[in-house]
Coordinates of C-alpha atoms and ligand atoms in Angstrom, one line a residue:
M60 CA 33.0 2.3 19.5
A61 CA 31.8 4.1 22.7
S62 CA 31.6 7.9 22.7
R63 CA 35.0 9.5 23.0
I64 CA 33.6 12.9 23.8
K65 CA 35.2 14.6 26.9
L66 CA 33.0 16.7 29.1
L67 CA 33.8 19.9 31.0
V68 CA 30.9 21.3 33.0
L69 CA 31.4 24.7 34.5
D70 CA 29.2 26.7 36.8
T71 CA 28.3 29.6 34.7
P72 CA 28.3 30.8 31.0
E73 CA 31.0 33.3 32.0
A74 CA 33.2 30.4 33.2
V75 CA 32.6 28.7 29.8
A76 CA 33.7 31.7 27.9
Q77 CA 36.8 32.1 30.1
H78 CA 37.7 28.5 29.4
V79 CA 37.2 28.8 25.7
A80 CA 39.1 32.0 25.4
G81 CA 42.0 30.5 27.4
Q82 CA 42.2 27.6 25.0
F83 CA 42.3 29.8 21.9
V84 CA 44.7 32.5 23.3
S85 CA 47.1 29.9 24.7
L86 CA 47.1 28.0 21.4
V87 CA 48.0 31.2 19.5
R88 CA 50.6 32.2 22.0
D89 CA 52.3 28.8 21.6
R90 CA 51.6 28.6 17.8
P91 CA 51.4 32.1 16.3
G92 CA 50.5 30.6 12.9
A93 CA 47.7 28.6 14.3
V94 CA 44.7 27.7 12.1
L95 CA 41.5 28.4 13.9
G96 CA 38.0 27.2 13.2
L97 CA 35.2 29.5 14.4
A98 CA 31.4 29.5 14.8
T99 CA 28.5 32.0 15.1
G100 CA 25.2 32.1 17.0
S101 CA 24.5 33.5 20.4
T102 CA 26.6 31.1 22.4
P103 CA 30.1 32.1 21.2
E104 CA 29.5 35.8 21.7
R105 CA 30.8 35.8 25.3
S106 CA 33.8 33.6 24.3
Y107 CA 34.7 36.2 21.5
A108 CA 34.5 39.1 23.9
E109 CA 36.8 37.2 26.3
I110 CA 39.3 36.3 23.6
V111 CA 39.5 40.0 22.7
R112 CA 40.0 40.9 26.4
L113 CA 42.4 38.1 27.2
S114 CA 44.6 38.5 24.1
K115 CA 45.0 42.2 24.8
A116 CA 45.7 41.6 28.5
E117 CA 48.3 38.9 27.7
R118 CA 49.6 40.7 24.6
V119 CA 49.1 37.8 22.3
S120 CA 49.1 38.7 18.6
F121 CA 46.7 37.1 16.1
A122 CA 48.6 38.6 13.2
G123 CA 49.9 35.1 12.0
V124 CA 46.6 33.3 12.4
H125 CA 44.3 31.9 9.7
A126 CA 40.6 31.6 10.7
F127 CA 37.9 29.6 8.9
N128 CA 34.1 29.9 9.8
L129 CA 31.7 27.0 9.8
D130 CA 28.9 28.4 7.6
E131 CA 27.1 31.3 6.0
Y132 CA 23.6 32.0 4.7
H133 CA 23.2 31.6 1.0
G134 CA 22.1 34.4 -1.2
I135 CA 23.0 37.3 1.1
A136 CA 25.9 39.7 0.6
C137 CA 28.9 39.8 3.0
E138 CA 27.8 43.3 4.0
H139 CA 24.2 42.2 5.1
P140 CA 23.7 43.1 8.7
Q141 CA 22.8 39.3 9.5
S142 CA 25.5 37.7 7.4
Y143 CA 28.0 35.6 9.4
R144 CA 30.8 37.7 8.0
T145 CA 29.2 40.8 9.6
Y146 CA 28.8 38.9 12.8
M147 CA 32.5 37.8 12.9
N148 CA 33.8 41.2 12.1
R149 CA 31.7 42.8 14.7
H150 CA 32.3 40.2 17.5
L151 CA 35.9 39.3 16.8
F152 CA 37.9 40.2 13.8
D153 CA 37.6 44.0 14.1
H154 CA 39.0 43.8 17.7
L155 CA 42.1 41.7 16.9
D156 CA 45.1 42.2 14.8
V157 CA 44.2 39.1 12.7
R158 CA 44.8 40.0 8.9
P159 CA 41.3 40.3 7.3
W160 CA 42.7 38.4 4.3
N161 CA 43.4 35.5 6.5
T162 CA 39.9 35.2 7.7
Y163 CA 37.7 32.9 5.6
V164 CA 33.9 33.0 5.8
L165 CA 32.2 31.4 2.9
N166 CA 30.6 33.9 0.4
G167 CA 27.0 33.3 0.5
A168 CA 26.6 35.5 -2.7
A169 CA 29.1 33.5 -4.8
A170 CA 27.9 33.0 -8.3
D171 CA 29.4 29.5 -8.4
V172 CA 28.5 27.9 -5.2
D173 CA 30.2 24.6 -5.9
A174 CA 33.5 26.5 -6.7
E175 CA 33.2 28.6 -3.6
C176 CA 32.8 25.4 -1.5
A177 CA 35.6 23.5 -3.2
S178 CA 37.9 26.5 -2.7
F179 CA 37.1 26.7 1.0
E180 CA 38.1 23.1 1.4
A181 CA 41.2 23.7 -0.6
K182 CA 42.3 26.7 1.5
I183 CA 41.9 24.7 4.7
K184 CA 44.2 22.0 3.2
A185 CA 46.7 24.7 2.0
C186 CA 46.9 26.1 5.6
G187 CA 47.7 22.6 6.9
G188 CA 44.3 21.8 8.4
I189 CA 42.5 23.3 11.4
D190 CA 44.2 23.1 14.8
L191 CA 41.1 23.9 16.9
W192 CA 37.5 24.3 15.8
L193 CA 34.9 26.0 18.0
L194 CA 31.5 24.6 17.6
G195 CA 27.9 25.2 18.7
I196 CA 24.9 23.0 18.6
G197 CA 21.4 23.6 17.3
T198 CA 18.4 22.5 19.3
N199 CA 17.9 19.8 16.5
G200 CA 21.5 18.6 16.9
H201 CA 22.9 20.5 13.9
V202 CA 26.6 21.3 13.9
A203 CA 27.4 24.3 11.6
F204 CA 24.4 24.0 9.3
N205 CA 24.6 20.2 8.9
E206 CA 21.0 19.5 9.6
P207 CA 19.7 16.1 10.7
G208 CA 20.4 13.6 7.9
S209 CA 23.9 15.0 7.2
P210 CA 26.3 12.0 6.9
A211 CA 29.7 11.8 8.7
D212 CA 31.6 12.1 5.4
S213 CA 29.8 15.3 4.1
R214 CA 31.9 18.1 2.9
T215 CA 31.4 21.8 2.4
R216 CA 28.2 22.3 0.3
K217 CA 24.9 24.2 -0.1
V218 CA 22.1 22.9 2.2
A219 CA 18.5 23.6 2.9
L220 CA 17.8 24.7 6.5
A221 CA 15.4 22.8 8.7
E222 CA 12.1 24.4 9.7
S223 CA 13.3 24.3 13.3
T224 CA 16.5 26.2 12.4
L225 CA 14.5 28.9 10.6
A226 CA 12.3 29.2 13.7
S227 CA 15.3 29.4 16.1
N228 CA 17.1 32.0 14.1
A229 CA 13.9 34.1 13.7
D230 CA 13.2 34.6 17.4
G231 CA 14.3 38.2 17.4
R232 CA 18.0 37.6 18.1
F233 CA 19.0 37.6 14.4
F234 CA 15.8 37.7 12.3
K235 CA 12.3 38.6 13.2
T236 CA 10.2 36.1 11.2
P237 CA 11.1 32.7 9.7
A238 CA 10.3 34.1 6.3
E239 CA 13.2 36.6 6.7
V240 CA 15.8 33.8 7.3
P241 CA 17.5 32.7 4.1
P242 CA 16.2 29.2 3.5
H243 CA 19.6 27.9 2.3
A244 CA 23.2 28.1 3.6
L245 CA 26.7 27.0 2.7
T246 CA 28.2 24.9 5.4
A247 CA 31.4 23.0 6.1
G248 CA 30.5 19.4 6.2
V249 CA 30.5 17.0 9.2
G250 CA 33.6 15.4 7.6
T251 CA 35.2 18.8 7.2
V252 CA 34.7 19.4 10.9
L253 CA 35.9 15.9 11.9
D254 CA 39.2 16.6 10.1
A255 CA 40.1 19.3 12.6
R256 CA 42.8 18.2 15.1
R257 CA 40.8 19.4 18.1
L258 CA 37.1 20.3 18.7
L259 CA 35.6 22.4 21.4
L260 CA 31.7 22.3 21.3
V261 CA 30.1 24.9 23.5
A262 CA 26.5 24.8 24.9
I263 CA 24.9 27.0 27.4
G264 CA 21.4 26.9 29.0
A265 CA 18.6 24.4 29.7
K266 CA 17.2 24.6 26.2
K267 CA 20.3 22.8 24.9
A268 CA 20.3 20.1 27.7
E269 CA 18.2 17.4 25.9
I270 CA 20.1 17.6 22.6
V271 CA 23.5 17.7 24.3
A272 CA 22.6 14.5 26.2
K273 CA 21.6 12.8 22.9
A274 CA 24.8 14.0 21.2
V275 CA 27.1 12.8 24.0
K276 CA 25.5 9.4 24.9
G277 CA 22.8 8.7 22.4
P278 CA 23.3 6.5 19.3
K279 CA 25.7 7.8 16.8
T280 CA 23.4 8.8 13.9
P281 CA 23.1 11.4 11.1
D282 CA 19.7 12.2 12.6
V283 CA 21.6 14.0 15.4
P284 CA 24.7 15.3 13.5
A285 CA 26.5 16.3 16.7
S286 CA 26.5 12.6 17.8
L287 CA 28.9 12.0 14.9
L288 CA 31.5 13.9 16.9
Q289 CA 31.6 10.9 19.3
D290 CA 34.3 9.2 17.1
H291 CA 36.6 12.2 17.1
A292 CA 39.9 11.6 19.0
D293 CA 40.0 15.0 20.7
C294 CA 36.5 16.6 21.1
T295 CA 35.5 18.3 24.3
F296 CA 32.0 19.6 25.1
V297 CA 32.3 22.7 27.3
L298 CA 28.9 23.1 29.1
D299 CA 27.4 25.2 31.8
K300 CA 25.4 23.3 34.5
A301 CA 22.1 24.0 32.8
A302 CA 23.3 22.5 29.4
A303 CA 24.7 19.4 31.2
E304 CA 21.8 18.6 33.4
R305 CA 20.3 15.7 31.2
I306 CA 23.5 13.8 30.7
Ligands
GLP791 C1 23.2 28.5 14.1 C2 24.6 28.3 13.5 C3 25.4 27.2 14.2 C4 25.2 27.4 15.7 C5 23.8 27.1 16.0 C6 23.4 27.4 17.5 O1 22.2 28.5 13.3 N1 24.7 28.0 12.1 O2 26.7 27.1 13.8 O3 26.1 26.5 16.4 O4 22.9 27.6 15.2 O5 23.3 28.7 17.7 P1 23.0 29.4 19.2 O6 24.4 29.5 19.8 O7 22.5 30.8 18.8 O8 22.1 28.6 19.9

């Protein structure tokens, strides 16, 4: 089957953030009990700031929303300054009226990792599945922490991070050296992500251009996990010009 990925190329990172925020805020306006999927990394930061601004400007309440995050580092406490729980609270949850108990970020410090991953999947099911999941892409093609080699039917589990991911996340934005980055993570699987009713993958900047092109029009292969999104019935890549230039 040919790639079903839809492309939306916008002029600037700000326009990308405005589009993403518009999609989330209008979903929640129309469906106050919406089930959202969220991501971390540098890319969504602008989108989260814009969701906060727009939801306040348009008086859209997130009080009925459930929100699930893609992934979390293994072996660090929720309170760690670089945990994805800390990131989400800082960039989004603390600024919305979403109920903290309805926000689900995998617990990287859970004593029983398998039970933690199974309960994450069960909670998504109990909420009726994810309406809209925001995704980023790693320079090696990872989605969440599904590194190259992750199959399309993978579920939430503990994974080892690729060397390139350790390096990317140790460039000073999050950690200072690769040795500081936790070597393992808990991540929603490719299959978990593909179950969402709608996907929005966001990429910004020239350093994502090559991998975005491979994901959109390259062969569908676990070597480029984002290429496995090609089969999804409603997946849009929202790109700035720089990230789209190799397609
Ligand atoms: C991180 C996250 C991913 C994210 C990706 C890209 O390690 N686990 O979910 O999409 O890498 O991040 P960035 O937006 O910082 O380039």
